[in-house]
């Protein structure tokens, strides 16, 4: 158990290529080995739906095991409304891509990005150092 955070991590697996079928098989194995899993975190709504499929197949009712996702897909929103998924995040990729291209262009030219582009900070999860960020 992670005493500081108050949880016990019982699995940490990545579905190769974010493949939903592989994700479902990975979670099925984990859930079969530990039916006391009581929360999950998925990279996107497709993988969340794969986990939810396993949970439904095991008879787990809605609003029982929190599951997350990303991309705000129709299936993800249906799962949220049905109580199988806690939420989803929509991130407009074109805005992220524009910022990444602008930042790369400025850095490649050896210049310092302006504060209207690098407009925030984030903490590195491993070193806990504060890093500049485009938010």
mmCIF file of C-alpha atoms in Angstrom:
data_model
loop_
_atom_site.group_PDB
_atom_site.id
_atom_site.type_symbol
_atom_site.label_atom_id
_atom_site.label_comp_id
_atom_site.label_asym_id
_atom_site.label_seq_id
_atom_site.Cartn_x
_atom_site.Cartn_y
_atom_site.Cartn_z
ATOM 1 C CA UNK A 1 0.000 0.000 0.000
ATOM 2 C CA UNK A 2 1.207 3.467 -0.822
ATOM 3 C CA UNK A 3 0.767 4.964 2.650
ATOM 4 C CA UNK A 4 1.290 8.493 1.415
ATOM 5 C CA UNK A 5 -1.421 8.292 -1.206
ATOM 6 C CA UNK A 6 -3.692 5.743 0.481
ATOM 7 C CA UNK A 7 -3.980 3.132 -2.259
ATOM 8 C CA UNK A 8 -2.596 -0.232 -3.249
ATOM 9 C CA UNK A 9 -1.489 -0.509 -6.857
ATOM 10 C CA UNK A 10 -2.276 -4.040 -8.015
ATOM 11 C CA UNK A 11 -1.408 -3.611 -11.683
ATOM 12 C CA UNK A 12 0.210 -1.226 -14.101
ATOM 13 C CA UNK A 13 0.068 -2.403 -17.696
ATOM 14 C CA UNK A 14 0.073 -0.581 -21.006
ATOM 15 C CA UNK A 15 -1.960 -1.831 -23.954
ATOM 16 C CA UNK A 16 0.481 -1.851 -26.888
ATOM 17 C CA UNK A 17 -0.538 0.826 -29.377
ATOM 18 C CA UNK A 18 -3.504 1.630 -27.157
ATOM 19 C CA UNK A 19 -5.215 -1.378 -28.731
ATOM 20 C CA UNK A 20 -8.620 -1.888 -27.117
ATOM 21 C CA UNK A 21 -8.673 -5.659 -27.664
ATOM 22 C CA UNK A 22 -5.278 -6.056 -26.012
ATOM 23 C CA UNK A 23 -6.325 -3.674 -23.255
ATOM 24 C CA UNK A 24 -9.403 -5.767 -22.588
ATOM 25 C CA UNK A 25 -7.316 -8.959 -22.384
ATOM 26 C CA UNK A 26 -4.791 -7.293 -20.070
ATOM 27 C CA UNK A 27 -7.516 -6.046 -17.741
ATOM 28 C CA UNK A 28 -9.362 -9.375 -17.838
ATOM 29 C CA UNK A 29 -6.195 -11.089 -16.610
ATOM 30 C CA UNK A 30 -5.663 -8.481 -13.882
ATOM 31 C CA UNK A 31 -9.290 -8.563 -12.734
ATOM 32 C CA UNK A 32 -9.370 -12.355 -12.682
ATOM 33 C CA UNK A 33 -6.245 -12.321 -10.510
ATOM 34 C CA UNK A 34 -7.597 -9.621 -8.202
ATOM 35 C CA UNK A 35 -11.378 -9.195 -8.108
ATOM 36 C CA UNK A 36 -10.978 -6.576 -5.360
ATOM 37 C CA UNK A 37 -9.822 -3.976 -7.890
ATOM 38 C CA UNK A 38 -11.922 -0.950 -7.017
ATOM 39 C CA UNK A 39 -10.733 1.755 -9.431
ATOM 40 C CA UNK A 40 -9.015 1.961 -12.816
ATOM 41 C CA UNK A 41 -7.327 4.616 -14.924
ATOM 42 C CA UNK A 42 -7.337 4.311 -18.709
ATOM 43 C CA UNK A 43 -5.564 6.359 -21.367
ATOM 44 C CA UNK A 44 -8.683 6.907 -23.487
ATOM 45 C CA UNK A 45 -12.374 6.122 -23.800
ATOM 46 C CA UNK A 46 -11.768 3.061 -25.995
ATOM 47 C CA UNK A 47 -9.629 1.421 -23.320
ATOM 48 C CA UNK A 48 -12.105 2.496 -20.657
ATOM 49 C CA UNK A 49 -14.847 0.775 -22.629
ATOM 50 C CA UNK A 50 -12.681 -2.370 -22.837
ATOM 51 C CA UNK A 51 -12.382 -2.360 -19.034
ATOM 52 C CA UNK A 52 -16.108 -1.663 -18.665
ATOM 53 C CA UNK A 53 -16.869 -4.622 -20.940
ATOM 54 C CA UNK A 54 -14.900 -6.887 -18.586
ATOM 55 C CA UNK A 55 -16.623 -5.404 -15.538
ATOM 56 C CA UNK A 56 -20.099 -5.790 -17.046
ATOM 57 C CA UNK A 57 -19.236 -9.376 -18.007
ATOM 58 C CA UNK A 58 -18.348 -10.026 -14.370
ATOM 59 C CA UNK A 59 -21.687 -8.600 -13.232
ATOM 60 C CA UNK A 60 -20.259 -5.387 -11.782
ATOM 61 C CA UNK A 61 -23.010 -2.791 -11.592
ATOM 62 C CA UNK A 62 -22.770 0.868 -12.608
ATOM 63 C CA UNK A 63 -21.341 3.349 -10.074
ATOM 64 C CA UNK A 64 -19.260 0.608 -8.441
ATOM 65 C CA UNK A 65 -15.722 0.794 -9.883
ATOM 66 C CA UNK A 66 -14.569 4.229 -11.078
ATOM 67 C CA UNK A 67 -13.128 4.145 -14.597
ATOM 68 C CA UNK A 68 -11.705 7.081 -16.524
ATOM 69 C CA UNK A 69 -11.097 7.963 -20.145
ATOM 70 C CA UNK A 70 -10.096 10.677 -22.561
ATOM 71 C CA UNK A 71 -11.228 11.964 -25.958
ATOM 72 C CA UNK A 72 -14.910 12.528 -25.127
ATOM 73 C CA UNK A 73 -16.095 9.871 -27.578
ATOM 74 C CA UNK A 74 -19.753 8.997 -27.969
ATOM 75 C CA UNK A 75 -19.139 5.623 -26.282
ATOM 76 C CA UNK A 76 -17.304 7.385 -23.465
ATOM 77 C CA UNK A 77 -20.179 9.804 -22.918
ATOM 78 C CA UNK A 78 -22.656 6.904 -22.943
ATOM 79 C CA UNK A 79 -20.551 5.138 -20.307
ATOM 80 C CA UNK A 80 -20.478 8.323 -18.215
ATOM 81 C CA UNK A 81 -24.257 8.733 -18.454
ATOM 82 C CA UNK A 82 -24.796 5.059 -17.572
ATOM 83 C CA UNK A 83 -22.536 5.378 -14.516
ATOM 84 C CA UNK A 84 -19.739 3.083 -15.679
ATOM 85 C CA UNK A 85 -17.190 5.807 -16.413
ATOM 86 C CA UNK A 86 -16.429 8.744 -14.112
ATOM 87 C CA UNK A 87 -15.514 11.155 -16.840
ATOM 88 C CA UNK A 88 -13.665 11.916 -20.016
ATOM 89 C CA UNK A 89 -11.537 14.783 -21.214
ATOM 90 C CA UNK A 90 -11.717 16.495 -24.575
ATOM 91 C CA UNK A 91 -8.505 18.169 -25.659
ATOM 92 C CA UNK A 92 -8.588 19.947 -29.005
ATOM 93 C CA UNK A 93 -5.577 18.411 -30.735
ATOM 94 C CA UNK A 94 -5.270 21.245 -33.250
ATOM 95 C CA UNK A 95 -4.608 23.748 -30.447
ATOM 96 C CA UNK A 96 -2.013 21.437 -28.892
ATOM 97 C CA UNK A 97 -0.394 20.889 -32.297
ATOM 98 C CA UNK A 98 -0.240 24.618 -33.045
ATOM 99 C CA UNK A 99 1.462 25.304 -29.719
ATOM 100 C CA UNK A 100 3.927 22.425 -30.225
ATOM 101 C CA UNK A 101 4.881 23.650 -33.708
ATOM 102 C CA UNK A 102 5.283 27.233 -32.517
ATOM 103 C CA UNK A 103 7.404 26.159 -29.551
ATOM 104 C CA UNK A 104 9.579 23.841 -31.660
ATOM 105 C CA UNK A 105 10.132 26.562 -34.260
ATOM 106 C CA UNK A 106 11.167 29.113 -31.632
ATOM 107 C CA UNK A 107 13.471 26.686 -29.809
ATOM 108 C CA UNK A 108 15.051 25.474 -33.063
ATOM 109 C CA UNK A 109 15.862 29.084 -33.907
ATOM 110 C CA UNK A 110 17.679 29.356 -30.573
ATOM 111 C CA UNK A 111 15.221 31.881 -29.196
ATOM 112 C CA UNK A 112 13.400 32.013 -25.869
ATOM 113 C CA UNK A 113 9.631 31.410 -26.081
ATOM 114 C CA UNK A 114 7.495 34.361 -25.051
ATOM 115 C CA UNK A 115 5.320 34.284 -21.947
ATOM 116 C CA UNK A 116 2.154 34.328 -24.048
ATOM 117 C CA UNK A 117 3.192 30.928 -25.433
ATOM 118 C CA UNK A 118 4.864 29.380 -22.371
ATOM 119 C CA UNK A 119 2.185 30.575 -19.993
ATOM 120 C CA UNK A 120 2.328 28.184 -17.060
ATOM 121 C CA UNK A 121 4.243 25.532 -15.190
ATOM 122 C CA UNK A 122 3.938 21.865 -14.358
ATOM 123 C CA UNK A 123 5.761 19.556 -11.955
ATOM 124 C CA UNK A 124 7.884 16.714 -13.257
ATOM 125 C CA UNK A 125 6.311 13.613 -11.645
ATOM 126 C CA UNK A 126 9.671 11.935 -11.020
ATOM 127 C CA UNK A 127 11.894 14.787 -9.886
ATOM 128 C CA UNK A 128 9.176 17.168 -8.597
ATOM 129 C CA UNK A 129 10.979 20.066 -10.286
ATOM 130 C CA UNK A 130 8.881 22.839 -11.747
ATOM 131 C CA UNK A 131 9.017 23.011 -15.545
ATOM 132 C CA UNK A 132 7.649 25.631 -17.943
ATOM 133 C CA UNK A 133 4.503 24.612 -19.804
ATOM 134 C CA UNK A 134 2.204 25.676 -22.593
ATOM 135 C CA UNK A 135 -1.278 25.634 -21.095
#
